[in-house]
Short mmCIF file of C-alpha atoms in Angstrom, two decimals:
data_model
loop_
_atom_site.label_atom_id
_atom_site.label_comp_id
_atom_site.label_asym_id
_atom_site.label_seq_id
_atom_site.Cartn_x
_atom_site.Cartn_y
_atom_site.Cartn_z
CA UNK A 1 177.91 121.50 268.00
CA UNK A 2 178.06 122.62 271.05
CA UNK A 3 175.04 123.98 273.25
CA UNK A 4 175.27 127.70 274.55
CA UNK A 5 173.01 129.33 277.27
CA UNK A 6 172.25 133.34 276.26
CA UNK A 7 171.17 134.96 279.20
CA UNK A 8 169.60 138.23 278.24
CA UNK A 9 168.96 141.35 280.72
CA UNK A 10 167.37 144.34 280.03
CA UNK A 11 167.67 147.71 281.77
CA UNK A 12 163.55 148.27 281.87
CA UNK A 13 161.24 146.02 280.35
CA UNK A 14 159.70 145.97 276.72
CA UNK A 15 156.54 145.89 277.84
CA UNK A 16 156.24 148.59 279.93
CA UNK A 17 159.15 151.00 278.16
CA UNK A 18 158.04 150.63 274.42
CA UNK A 19 155.57 152.76 272.67
CA UNK A 20 152.81 150.33 270.98
CA UNK A 21 154.26 151.17 267.99
CA UNK A 22 157.76 150.51 269.13
CA UNK A 23 156.55 147.25 270.92
CA UNK A 24 154.81 146.07 267.86
CA UNK A 25 158.01 146.47 265.85
CA UNK A 26 159.87 144.82 268.22
CA UNK A 27 157.98 141.54 268.57
CA UNK A 28 157.90 141.49 264.86
CA UNK A 29 161.53 141.53 264.68
CA UNK A 30 161.66 139.33 267.67
CA UNK A 31 159.70 136.93 266.09
CA UNK A 32 162.00 136.96 262.56
CA UNK A 33 165.55 136.40 264.54
CA UNK A 34 163.57 133.53 266.51
CA UNK A 35 162.12 132.25 263.21
CA UNK A 36 165.59 132.21 261.39
CA UNK A 37 167.72 130.27 264.32
CA UNK A 38 164.65 127.25 263.77
CA UNK A 39 165.15 127.59 260.65
CA UNK A 40 169.09 126.81 260.68
CA UNK A 41 168.25 123.98 263.53
CA UNK A 42 169.90 126.43 266.51
CA UNK A 43 167.29 126.98 268.47
CA UNK A 44 166.78 124.65 271.03
CA UNK A 45 164.46 126.88 273.46
CA UNK A 46 163.62 130.58 274.60
CA UNK A 47 161.69 131.65 276.64
CA UNK A 48 160.50 135.20 278.67
CA UNK A 49 161.00 135.29 282.37
CA UNK A 50 157.71 135.72 284.17
CA UNK A 51 157.20 138.47 286.83
CA UNK A 52 157.41 137.20 290.53
CA UNK A 53 161.39 135.49 290.93
CA UNK A 54 162.49 135.02 294.22
CA UNK A 55 165.93 134.09 295.33
CA UNK A 56 167.15 131.28 297.50
CA UNK A 57 169.85 132.11 299.41
CA UNK A 58 171.76 130.98 303.04
CA UNK A 59 172.58 132.85 305.79
CA UNK A 60 174.33 131.38 308.52
CA UNK A 61 173.12 128.18 307.91
CA UNK A 62 169.42 129.12 307.44
CA UNK A 63 167.92 128.59 303.76
CA UNK A 64 165.81 131.83 303.28
CA UNK A 65 163.71 132.68 300.20
CA UNK A 66 162.66 136.04 299.10
CA UNK A 67 161.55 138.67 296.23
CA UNK A 68 164.51 138.62 293.46
CA UNK A 69 165.56 141.94 294.03
CA UNK A 70 166.49 143.61 290.89
CA UNK A 71 167.71 146.94 290.37
CA UNK A 72 167.07 148.66 287.05
CA UNK A 73 168.89 145.28 285.32
CA UNK A 74 166.05 142.70 284.98
CA UNK A 75 166.44 139.27 283.72
CA UNK A 76 164.14 139.55 280.71
CA UNK A 77 164.56 135.74 279.36
CA UNK A 78 166.82 133.32 277.91
CA UNK A 79 167.47 131.55 274.84
CA UNK A 80 169.46 127.55 274.48
CA UNK A 81 170.92 127.30 271.57
CA UNK A 82 173.32 125.00 269.62
CA UNK A 83 176.39 126.99 267.74
CA UNK A 84 179.57 125.44 266.39
CA UNK A 85 181.65 127.24 269.03
CA UNK A 86 181.56 130.58 271.96
CA UNK A 87 182.22 132.93 268.79
CA UNK A 88 179.06 131.74 266.57
CA UNK A 89 177.45 131.78 269.60
CA UNK A 90 178.31 135.38 270.38
CA UNK A 91 177.80 136.41 267.06
CA UNK A 92 174.07 134.84 267.32
CA UNK A 93 173.83 136.88 270.28
CA UNK A 94 174.66 139.71 268.78
CA UNK A 95 171.83 140.05 266.22
CA UNK A 96 169.46 139.67 268.54
CA UNK A 97 167.67 142.48 267.57
CA UNK A 98 166.48 143.63 271.30
CA UNK A 99 169.46 145.81 271.35
CA UNK A 100 167.59 148.41 269.25
CA UNK A 101 164.58 148.98 271.71
CA UNK A 102 166.28 148.88 274.98
CA UNK A 103 169.87 148.90 276.60
CA UNK A 104 170.49 145.36 276.76
CA UNK A 105 173.19 142.88 277.91
CA UNK A 106 173.48 139.26 276.84
CA UNK A 107 175.52 136.84 278.83
CA UNK A 108 176.87 133.92 276.48
CA UNK A 109 177.49 130.73 278.87
CA UNK A 110 178.77 127.03 277.26
CA UNK A 111 177.06 124.27 278.64
CA UNK A 112 178.91 121.27 279.71
CA UNK A 113 178.13 118.71 277.70
CA UNK A 114 177.53 115.27 278.15
CA UNK A 115 180.77 112.81 278.89
CA UNK A 116 182.67 115.81 278.35
CA UNK A 117 185.70 116.19 275.77
CA UNK B 1 134.88 141.45 254.98
CA UNK B 2 132.63 140.15 251.88
CA UNK B 3 131.82 137.13 252.01
CA UNK B 4 130.12 134.69 249.47
CA UNK B 5 126.34 133.39 250.07
CA UNK B 6 126.75 129.95 251.12
CA UNK B 7 125.00 127.43 249.32
CA UNK B 8 124.82 123.94 250.95
CA UNK B 9 126.13 121.93 248.12
CA UNK B 10 128.56 124.38 247.31
CA UNK B 11 129.93 124.35 250.41
CA UNK B 12 129.95 120.28 250.86
CA UNK B 13 131.76 120.04 247.82
CA UNK B 14 134.27 122.51 248.63
CA UNK B 15 134.79 121.21 251.82
CA UNK B 16 135.58 117.71 249.88
CA UNK B 17 137.97 119.18 247.66
CA UNK B 18 139.24 121.46 250.73
CA UNK B 19 140.07 118.43 252.84
CA UNK B 20 141.38 116.39 249.89
CA UNK B 21 143.67 119.27 249.42
CA UNK B 22 144.86 120.38 252.71
CA UNK B 23 144.08 117.43 255.15
CA UNK B 24 147.11 114.98 254.47
CA UNK B 25 149.58 118.51 254.70
CA UNK B 26 147.52 119.19 258.08
CA UNK B 27 147.71 115.99 259.20
CA UNK B 28 151.58 115.92 258.43
CA UNK B 29 152.78 119.30 260.29
CA UNK B 30 150.49 117.42 263.57
CA UNK B 31 152.78 114.74 263.56
CA UNK B 32 155.70 116.90 263.40
CA UNK B 33 154.59 118.61 266.46
CA UNK B 34 152.58 115.28 268.24
CA UNK B 35 155.00 113.17 267.65
CA UNK B 36 154.50 110.21 265.61
CA UNK B 37 152.88 107.91 268.69
CA UNK B 38 150.27 110.87 268.48
CA UNK B 39 149.30 110.29 264.90
CA UNK B 40 145.25 109.54 265.43
CA UNK B 41 145.20 112.90 267.38
CA UNK B 42 146.56 114.95 264.23
CA UNK B 43 143.85 113.14 262.31
CA UNK B 44 141.08 114.30 264.96
CA UNK B 45 142.35 117.79 264.87
CA UNK B 46 142.44 117.91 261.29
CA UNK B 47 138.87 116.61 261.37
CA UNK B 48 137.72 118.81 264.08
CA UNK B 49 139.09 122.17 262.10
CA UNK B 50 137.32 120.80 259.09
CA UNK B 51 134.16 120.32 261.00
CA UNK B 52 134.23 123.62 262.50
CA UNK B 53 135.15 125.64 259.37
CA UNK B 54 132.02 123.41 257.83
CA UNK B 55 129.65 124.99 260.44
CA UNK B 56 130.94 128.42 260.68
CA UNK B 57 130.63 128.48 256.81
CA UNK B 58 127.06 127.69 256.57
CA UNK B 59 126.67 130.15 258.62
CA UNK B 60 129.10 133.26 258.07
CA UNK B 61 129.45 132.44 254.42
CA UNK B 62 133.17 130.86 252.83
CA UNK B 63 135.73 133.38 253.74
CA UNK B 64 138.12 134.34 250.70
CA UNK B 65 140.77 132.16 251.54
CA UNK B 66 139.26 128.77 252.85
CA UNK B 67 142.80 127.17 253.22
CA UNK B 68 144.09 129.93 255.36
CA UNK B 69 141.20 130.04 257.24
CA UNK B 70 141.15 126.38 257.86
CA UNK B 71 145.29 126.68 258.73
CA UNK B 72 144.58 128.99 261.48
CA UNK B 73 142.01 126.97 263.24
CA UNK B 74 144.27 123.89 262.90
CA UNK B 75 146.76 126.21 264.67
CA UNK B 76 145.14 127.17 267.45
CA UNK B 77 143.86 123.49 268.16
CA UNK B 78 147.34 122.60 267.90
CA UNK B 79 148.40 124.98 270.69
CA UNK B 80 145.57 124.12 272.78
CA UNK B 81 146.58 120.24 272.27
CA UNK B 82 150.05 120.83 272.89
CA UNK B 83 149.08 122.56 276.23
CA UNK B 84 146.68 119.79 277.28
CA UNK B 85 149.02 117.17 276.20
CA UNK B 86 151.82 118.53 278.25
CA UNK B 87 149.43 118.05 281.72
CA UNK B 88 148.95 114.25 280.62
CA UNK B 89 152.88 114.02 280.31
CA UNK B 90 152.14 112.43 276.94
CA UNK B 91 155.35 111.94 275.01
CA UNK B 92 155.76 114.68 272.47
CA UNK B 93 158.38 115.55 269.53
CA UNK B 94 161.67 117.79 270.08
CA UNK B 95 159.58 120.84 268.71
CA UNK B 96 156.54 120.79 270.75
CA UNK B 97 157.87 123.07 273.18
CA UNK B 98 158.36 125.82 271.01
CA UNK B 99 154.35 126.19 271.55
CA UNK B 100 155.01 126.57 275.73
CA UNK B 101 156.70 130.00 275.27
CA UNK B 102 155.38 133.47 273.65
CA UNK B 103 158.90 133.64 272.18
CA UNK B 104 158.43 130.84 270.30
CA UNK B 105 155.11 129.89 269.65
CA UNK B 106 153.99 132.19 266.95
CA UNK B 107 157.41 131.81 265.04
CA UNK B 108 157.21 128.47 265.79
CA UNK B 109 153.68 127.85 263.95
CA UNK B 110 154.79 130.32 261.33
CA UNK B 111 157.87 128.40 260.46
CA UNK B 112 156.61 124.58 261.31
CA UNK B 113 153.54 125.59 258.71
CA UNK B 114 155.13 127.42 255.80
CA UNK B 115 155.26 125.07 252.55
CA UNK B 116 158.71 123.96 252.27
CA UNK B 117 158.57 122.36 256.14
CA UNK B 118 155.16 121.01 255.16
CA UNK B 119 156.66 119.05 252.14
CA UNK B 120 159.43 117.51 254.39
CA UNK B 121 156.74 116.64 256.84
CA UNK B 122 154.73 114.90 254.46
CA UNK B 123 157.77 112.93 253.16
CA UNK B 124 158.44 111.84 256.62
CA UNK B 125 155.02 110.71 256.95
CA UNK B 126 155.29 108.33 253.78
CA UNK B 127 158.51 106.97 255.17
CA UNK B 128 156.11 106.29 258.39
CA UNK B 129 153.59 104.86 256.84
CA UNK B 130 155.56 102.96 254.26
CA UNK B 131 157.74 101.75 257.03
CA UNK B 132 158.25 97.87 256.22
CA UNK B 133 156.75 96.52 259.83
CA UNK B 134 153.60 98.01 259.17
CA UNK B 135 151.65 95.34 257.17
CA UNK B 136 150.83 95.89 253.34
CA UNK B 137 147.27 96.12 254.06
CA UNK B 138 147.53 98.41 256.61
CA UNK B 139 150.29 100.46 254.73
CA UNK B 140 148.04 101.42 252.43
CA UNK B 141 144.85 101.97 254.16
CA UNK B 142 147.24 104.18 256.70
CA UNK B 143 148.52 105.95 253.68
CA UNK B 144 145.28 107.04 252.00
CA UNK B 145 144.01 107.98 255.37
CA UNK B 146 146.45 109.94 256.97
CA UNK B 147 148.19 111.49 253.11
CA UNK B 148 145.53 111.26 251.00
CA UNK B 149 142.36 112.37 253.50
CA UNK B 150 140.10 109.86 252.58
CA UNK B 151 137.44 108.88 255.24
CA UNK B 152 137.02 105.69 256.39
CA UNK B 153 134.25 104.87 254.79
CA UNK B 154 136.02 105.68 251.58
CA UNK B 155 138.63 103.63 251.72
CA UNK B 156 136.33 100.80 252.41
CA UNK B 157 134.09 100.97 249.76
CA UNK B 158 137.00 101.33 247.42
CA UNK B 159 138.51 98.13 248.39
CA UNK B 160 134.61 96.61 248.91
CA UNK B 161 134.84 96.10 252.86
CA UNK B 162 133.46 97.25 255.87
CA UNK B 163 134.11 100.49 257.62
CA UNK B 164 134.93 98.29 260.87
CA UNK B 165 137.57 96.04 258.73
CA UNK B 166 139.34 99.66 257.55
CA UNK B 167 139.20 100.76 260.85
CA UNK B 168 140.91 97.29 262.38
CA UNK B 169 144.13 97.83 259.62
CA UNK B 170 144.53 101.90 260.88
CA UNK B 171 144.26 100.53 264.83
CA UNK B 172 146.90 97.58 263.47
CA UNK B 173 149.06 100.29 262.01
CA UNK B 174 149.13 102.78 264.35
CA UNK B 175 149.96 100.31 266.86
CA UNK B 176 152.81 98.79 264.90
CA UNK B 177 154.13 102.24 265.15
CA UNK B 178 154.06 102.55 269.07
CA UNK B 179 155.08 99.13 269.64
CA UNK B 180 158.90 99.88 266.93
CA UNK B 181 158.74 103.26 267.89
CA UNK B 182 158.67 103.90 264.33
CA UNK B 183 160.04 107.62 264.20
CA UNK B 184 158.74 110.29 262.20
CA UNK B 185 161.46 111.08 260.03
CA UNK B 186 163.46 110.38 256.65
CA UNK B 187 165.85 108.06 257.46
CA UNK B 188 169.40 108.44 256.57
CA UNK B 189 172.79 106.52 255.17
CA UNK B 190 172.01 102.76 254.42
CA UNK B 191 169.04 103.01 255.93
CA UNK B 192 167.49 105.15 253.54
CA UNK B 193 168.26 103.05 250.28
CA UNK B 194 166.14 99.98 252.09
CA UNK B 195 163.36 102.26 253.10
CA UNK B 196 163.02 103.82 249.21
CA UNK B 197 162.88 100.45 248.40
CA UNK B 198 159.85 100.05 250.99
CA UNK B 199 158.01 103.36 249.77
CA UNK B 200 157.96 102.70 246.20
CA UNK B 201 156.53 99.16 246.20
CA UNK B 202 153.69 100.80 248.45
CA UNK B 203 153.46 103.69 246.21
CA UNK B 204 153.38 101.35 243.35
CA UNK B 205 150.86 99.27 245.10
CA UNK B 206 148.64 102.22 245.74
CA UNK B 207 148.63 103.52 241.76
CA UNK B 208 147.75 99.74 241.11
CA UNK B 209 144.83 100.08 243.19
CA UNK B 210 143.72 103.02 241.13
CA UNK B 211 144.62 101.55 238.18
CA UNK B 212 143.71 97.72 237.77
CA UNK B 213 140.86 98.14 239.78
CA UNK B 214 138.95 95.03 241.10
CA UNK B 215 135.94 96.20 242.31
CA UNK B 216 134.58 98.73 244.44
CA UNK B 217 133.56 102.52 244.01
CA UNK B 218 136.16 103.71 240.63
CA UNK B 219 135.18 107.22 241.20
CA UNK B 220 137.44 106.90 244.53
CA UNK B 221 139.90 104.98 243.45
CA UNK B 222 140.60 106.70 240.40
CA UNK B 223 141.82 109.39 242.73
CA UNK B 224 144.36 106.53 244.30
CA UNK B 225 146.38 106.65 241.34
CA UNK B 226 146.84 110.98 240.93
CA UNK B 227 147.49 110.41 244.88
CA UNK B 228 150.61 107.94 244.35
CA UNK B 229 151.82 110.01 241.64
CA UNK B 230 151.68 112.91 243.73
CA UNK B 231 153.33 111.50 246.89
CA UNK B 232 156.00 110.16 244.31
CA UNK B 233 156.58 113.68 243.02
CA UNK B 234 157.45 114.74 246.47
CA UNK B 235 159.71 112.10 246.80
CA UNK B 236 161.55 112.99 243.67
CA UNK B 237 161.77 116.44 244.22
CA UNK B 238 163.29 116.35 247.95
CA UNK B 239 166.63 117.17 248.82
CA UNK B 240 167.23 114.44 251.73
CA UNK B 241 166.94 111.55 248.78
CA UNK B 242 170.36 111.86 246.92
CA UNK B 243 169.97 108.95 244.30
CA UNK B 244 166.71 109.55 242.98
CA UNK B 245 166.97 107.19 239.44
CA UNK B 246 164.27 104.21 240.49
CA UNK B 247 162.00 106.86 241.89
CA UNK B 248 162.17 108.90 238.59
CA UNK B 249 161.55 105.39 236.99
CA UNK B 250 158.38 104.57 239.04
CA UNK B 251 157.33 108.54 238.22
CA UNK B 252 157.58 108.00 234.56
CA UNK B 253 156.28 104.73 234.94
CA UNK B 254 152.92 106.42 236.39
CA UNK B 255 152.39 108.81 234.49
CA UNK B 256 152.95 106.55 231.21
CA UNK B 257 150.13 104.23 232.66
CA UNK B 258 147.56 106.82 233.81
CA UNK B 259 147.84 109.03 230.66
CA UNK B 260 146.11 106.42 228.94
CA UNK B 261 143.30 106.22 231.56
CA UNK B 262 140.76 108.10 229.73
CA UNK B 263 141.07 106.28 226.43
CA UNK B 264 140.67 102.76 228.78
CA UNK B 265 136.51 103.02 229.32
CA UNK B 266 133.86 104.09 227.05
CA UNK B 267 131.15 106.01 228.07
CA UNK B 268 129.10 103.69 229.91
CA UNK B 269 131.90 102.27 231.64
CA UNK B 270 132.61 99.31 229.42
CA UNK B 271 136.38 98.35 229.24
CA UNK B 272 138.26 99.01 225.77
CA UNK B 273 141.30 96.99 225.46
CA UNK B 274 144.95 98.99 224.51
CA UNK B 275 144.17 97.41 220.71
CA UNK B 276 141.21 99.18 220.52
CA UNK B 277 141.44 102.59 222.17
CA UNK B 278 141.36 105.85 220.73
CA UNK B 279 145.14 107.12 220.74
CA UNK B 280 143.60 110.75 220.55
CA UNK B 281 142.52 110.66 224.37
CA UNK B 282 145.81 109.34 225.78
CA UNK B 283 146.98 112.57 227.93
CA UNK B 284 149.93 114.10 225.25
CA UNK B 285 151.21 116.68 228.38
CA UNK B 286 151.57 113.33 230.83
CA UNK B 287 153.11 111.28 228.58
CA UNK B 288 155.70 114.18 227.41
CA UNK B 289 156.27 114.13 231.65
CA UNK B 290 156.99 110.86 231.79
CA UNK B 291 159.54 110.92 229.27
CA UNK B 292 161.20 113.66 230.91
CA UNK B 293 161.35 111.74 233.99
CA UNK B 294 162.03 108.49 231.96
CA UNK B 295 165.47 109.95 230.84
CA UNK B 296 166.07 111.21 234.69
CA UNK B 297 165.92 107.95 235.66
CA UNK B 298 169.22 106.93 233.40
CA UNK B 299 167.43 103.79 232.19
CA UNK B 300 170.87 102.90 230.68
CA UNK B 301 172.47 102.68 233.84
CA UNK B 302 170.45 101.52 236.26
CA UNK B 303 168.30 98.47 236.25
CA UNK B 304 165.09 98.09 238.36
CA UNK B 305 161.89 96.56 237.57
CA UNK B 306 160.27 100.11 237.59
CA UNK B 307 163.44 101.10 234.79
CA UNK B 308 162.03 98.37 232.58
CA UNK B 309 158.23 98.71 233.21
CA UNK B 310 158.41 102.26 232.55
CA UNK B 311 160.62 101.43 229.04
CA UNK B 312 157.88 98.87 228.42
CA UNK B 313 155.16 101.84 228.91
CA UNK B 314 156.97 104.07 226.98
CA UNK B 315 156.69 101.70 223.80
CA UNK B 316 153.21 101.56 223.97
CA UNK B 317 152.88 105.61 224.66
CA UNK B 318 154.65 106.15 221.50
CA UNK B 319 152.89 104.08 219.33
CA UNK B 320 150.65 105.45 216.86
CA UNK B 321 149.07 102.96 216.38
CA UNK B 322 148.58 99.32 218.02
CA UNK B 323 149.99 97.48 214.81
CA UNK B 324 153.16 99.52 214.86
CA UNK B 325 153.94 99.09 218.33
CA UNK B 326 157.51 98.14 218.80
CA UNK B 327 156.95 94.93 220.00
CA UNK B 328 160.06 93.39 219.45
CA UNK B 329 161.90 95.73 221.78
CA UNK B 330 158.63 95.39 224.23
CA UNK B 331 159.62 91.64 224.42
CA UNK B 332 163.29 92.38 224.99
CA UNK B 333 162.07 94.51 227.95
CA UNK B 334 159.98 91.66 229.09
CA UNK B 335 163.32 89.42 229.09
CA UNK B 336 165.49 91.70 231.17
CA UNK B 337 162.25 91.88 233.58
CA UNK B 338 162.16 88.24 234.16
CA UNK B 339 165.85 88.23 235.23
CA UNK B 340 165.33 90.22 237.93
CA UNK B 341 162.02 89.21 238.77
CA UNK B 342 160.59 85.86 237.78
CA UNK B 343 156.92 85.54 238.61
CA UNK B 344 154.03 84.34 237.19
CA UNK B 345 152.39 88.01 236.39
CA UNK B 346 155.32 89.11 234.73
CA UNK B 347 155.20 85.90 232.47
CA UNK B 348 151.88 85.97 231.80
CA UNK B 349 152.00 89.85 230.84
CA UNK B 350 155.38 88.62 228.67
CA UNK B 351 153.11 85.99 227.05
CA UNK B 352 150.83 88.35 225.59
CA UNK B 353 153.62 90.01 223.38
CA UNK B 354 155.06 86.54 222.52
CA UNK B 355 151.95 86.03 220.52
CA UNK B 356 152.56 89.36 218.92
CA UNK B 357 156.39 88.44 217.79
CA UNK B 358 156.35 84.74 217.44
CA UNK B 359 152.68 83.78 217.37
CA UNK B 360 149.80 82.73 219.61
CA UNK B 361 150.58 79.05 219.54
CA UNK B 362 154.16 79.57 220.82
CA UNK B 363 152.63 81.65 223.68
CA UNK B 364 149.69 79.89 224.70
CA UNK B 365 152.44 77.03 225.14
CA UNK B 366 154.12 79.28 227.71
CA UNK B 367 151.02 80.37 229.53
CA UNK B 368 150.24 76.57 230.19
CA UNK B 369 153.23 76.41 231.67
CA UNK B 370 151.99 78.48 234.45
CA UNK B 371 150.75 76.56 236.95
CA UNK B 372 149.85 79.24 239.94
CA UNK B 373 147.25 81.68 238.36
CA UNK B 374 144.41 79.59 237.97
CA UNK B 375 142.55 81.71 240.39
CA UNK B 376 143.41 85.04 238.23
CA UNK B 377 140.97 85.96 235.45
CA UNK B 378 143.54 87.79 233.72
CA UNK B 379 144.94 84.62 233.17
CA UNK B 380 141.88 83.36 232.10
CA UNK B 381 140.79 86.49 230.09
CA UNK B 382 145.05 86.18 228.08
CA UNK B 383 143.97 82.24 227.34
CA UNK B 384 140.82 82.92 225.82
CA UNK B 385 142.38 85.84 223.74
CA UNK B 386 145.12 83.29 222.18
CA UNK B 387 142.95 80.60 221.92
CA UNK B 388 140.71 82.94 219.70
CA UNK B 389 143.61 83.77 217.66
CA UNK B 390 144.21 80.12 216.83
CA UNK B 391 140.55 79.82 216.23
CA UNK B 392 140.00 77.26 219.12
CA UNK B 393 136.85 78.36 219.91
CA UNK B 394 135.46 76.15 221.97
CA UNK B 395 138.18 75.77 224.05
CA UNK B 396 138.18 79.84 224.09
CA UNK B 397 134.66 79.62 225.37
CA UNK B 398 135.99 77.27 228.64
CA UNK B 399 138.57 79.59 229.19
CA UNK B 400 136.48 83.22 229.09
CA UNK B 401 133.88 80.81 231.54
CA UNK B 402 136.51 80.50 234.22
CA UNK B 403 137.63 84.61 233.46
CA UNK B 404 133.86 85.22 234.15
CA UNK B 405 133.31 83.54 237.11
CA UNK B 406 136.68 85.36 238.45
CA UNK B 407 135.77 89.00 237.25
CA UNK B 408 134.46 91.26 240.31
CA UNK B 409 134.04 94.64 238.40
CA UNK B 410 130.93 94.39 236.28
CA UNK B 411 132.71 96.20 233.12
CA UNK B 412 135.01 92.82 232.86
CA UNK B 413 131.97 90.69 233.51
CA UNK B 414 130.23 92.67 230.52
CA UNK B 415 133.61 92.52 228.00
CA UNK B 416 133.72 89.02 228.80
CA UNK B 417 130.03 87.90 227.50
CA UNK B 418 130.44 90.10 224.32
CA UNK B 419 134.05 88.11 223.58
CA UNK B 420 131.82 85.00 224.64
CA UNK B 421 129.11 85.67 222.19
CA UNK B 422 132.02 86.42 219.79
CA UNK B 423 133.32 82.84 219.67
CA UNK B 424 129.69 80.99 219.69
CA UNK B 425 129.05 83.08 216.26
CA UNK B 426 132.11 82.13 214.78
CA UNK B 427 131.67 78.68 215.71
CA UNK B 428 128.11 78.91 214.30
CA UNK B 429 129.35 80.40 210.56
#
């Protein structure tokens, strides 16, 4: 089993863009999706990202921090999962019901194992 | 929602029943969240949830689904605790963090409080309580408290000791769990086999605490045997345990023995010996279930103490009368038992059967070779029985006097008195 980080990026936010009805369905389906991953022992962690992100940059020797400037795309949250390989991780990411609700991109990153291989 | 009218007595008895039914499950699932070292926290949270239920229902009436209500309260309390514990940097389990994220909180509560997961957690709890690093009396106390939902007061009155004593045993057990970093998990591989043996020992001990009650509150103790059967049923039906033969044998043994429970005492609580029991009072359904588990234990391929004891018990259950019991078959099983478990207690029980097959004289001779049961009232009681059969009434009275001094339960003392009177009558005639 290998660890993967799935970064969820959405165009707009489900909280502000979905009707109460759609939001309710979104939460229910999302819950079922997460439950299933838990049941299969594949979920290590999943967290939505709150408002107020900052970004730290280096410019001409000074390290500055400022508001995280998002365009219409925003980082909605992440999943830390385990899967046998990248293909399974991709399949898990594809199964996320969020695709039905809002334009979404999911990045699938393999995490480097401790000790290496 | 329509609620039932609250009635003090009704609510109290409902809470009692609910507590017995659900406390063990809730403590197990909360321990999965909090981690083994925080087992006391789980116990406290469940106690709190119950207290809250009780005071709410007294005012608002009992909800339609009391269990569901209790689970919701316990879930909320678990959430509060996890969030507080996090601040205190207490060690928590590998799933506690699911309650820190709004994406995973609800799914985690739904999933980990599901019937199947709770079953798994109870098995984990069984293995934790029966860990060989914990002393036997602490194991029993911990199992009764955390798995079976008995209060410290109830456990104390069952064991005729003060609550402080039980409390001390629990403190010791929890300390051992922390010191040995005993995990809340079902062991795997070779370790499983070894630990399963320890689990069986403890459960059988618990069963016998209820079955051979040597004093204490009988009403509470009678539950012990049923709880032992319930815990074994969890183990025997769980996929994590691959070789189940011995556990099936243990379950069969307990089912056979408990099937005769109702026939063992009369309406005044006096003991009725096997010979004089009304066999129509034996629980046929339980006996049938016992035979199913005996079959699943593959008694012809596997040998353990539980297999042999279950077979012996099955002979008794199968006999339509005391006279028609297959004593030769039983004696053969006792001989096999001696090969793997040569103890004075086994020899004592075997002597009773020897009397049936080879005569009381032979049995008495064998009994007199046992030299370390002088403090055990049943030793003297059996001896007296054999002496009576041999018409050695004076010797029998001596033995009964020893038994009387050592017996604790009033019902046993009454029985001994009665037998003494019978012997005296024989001498006078």
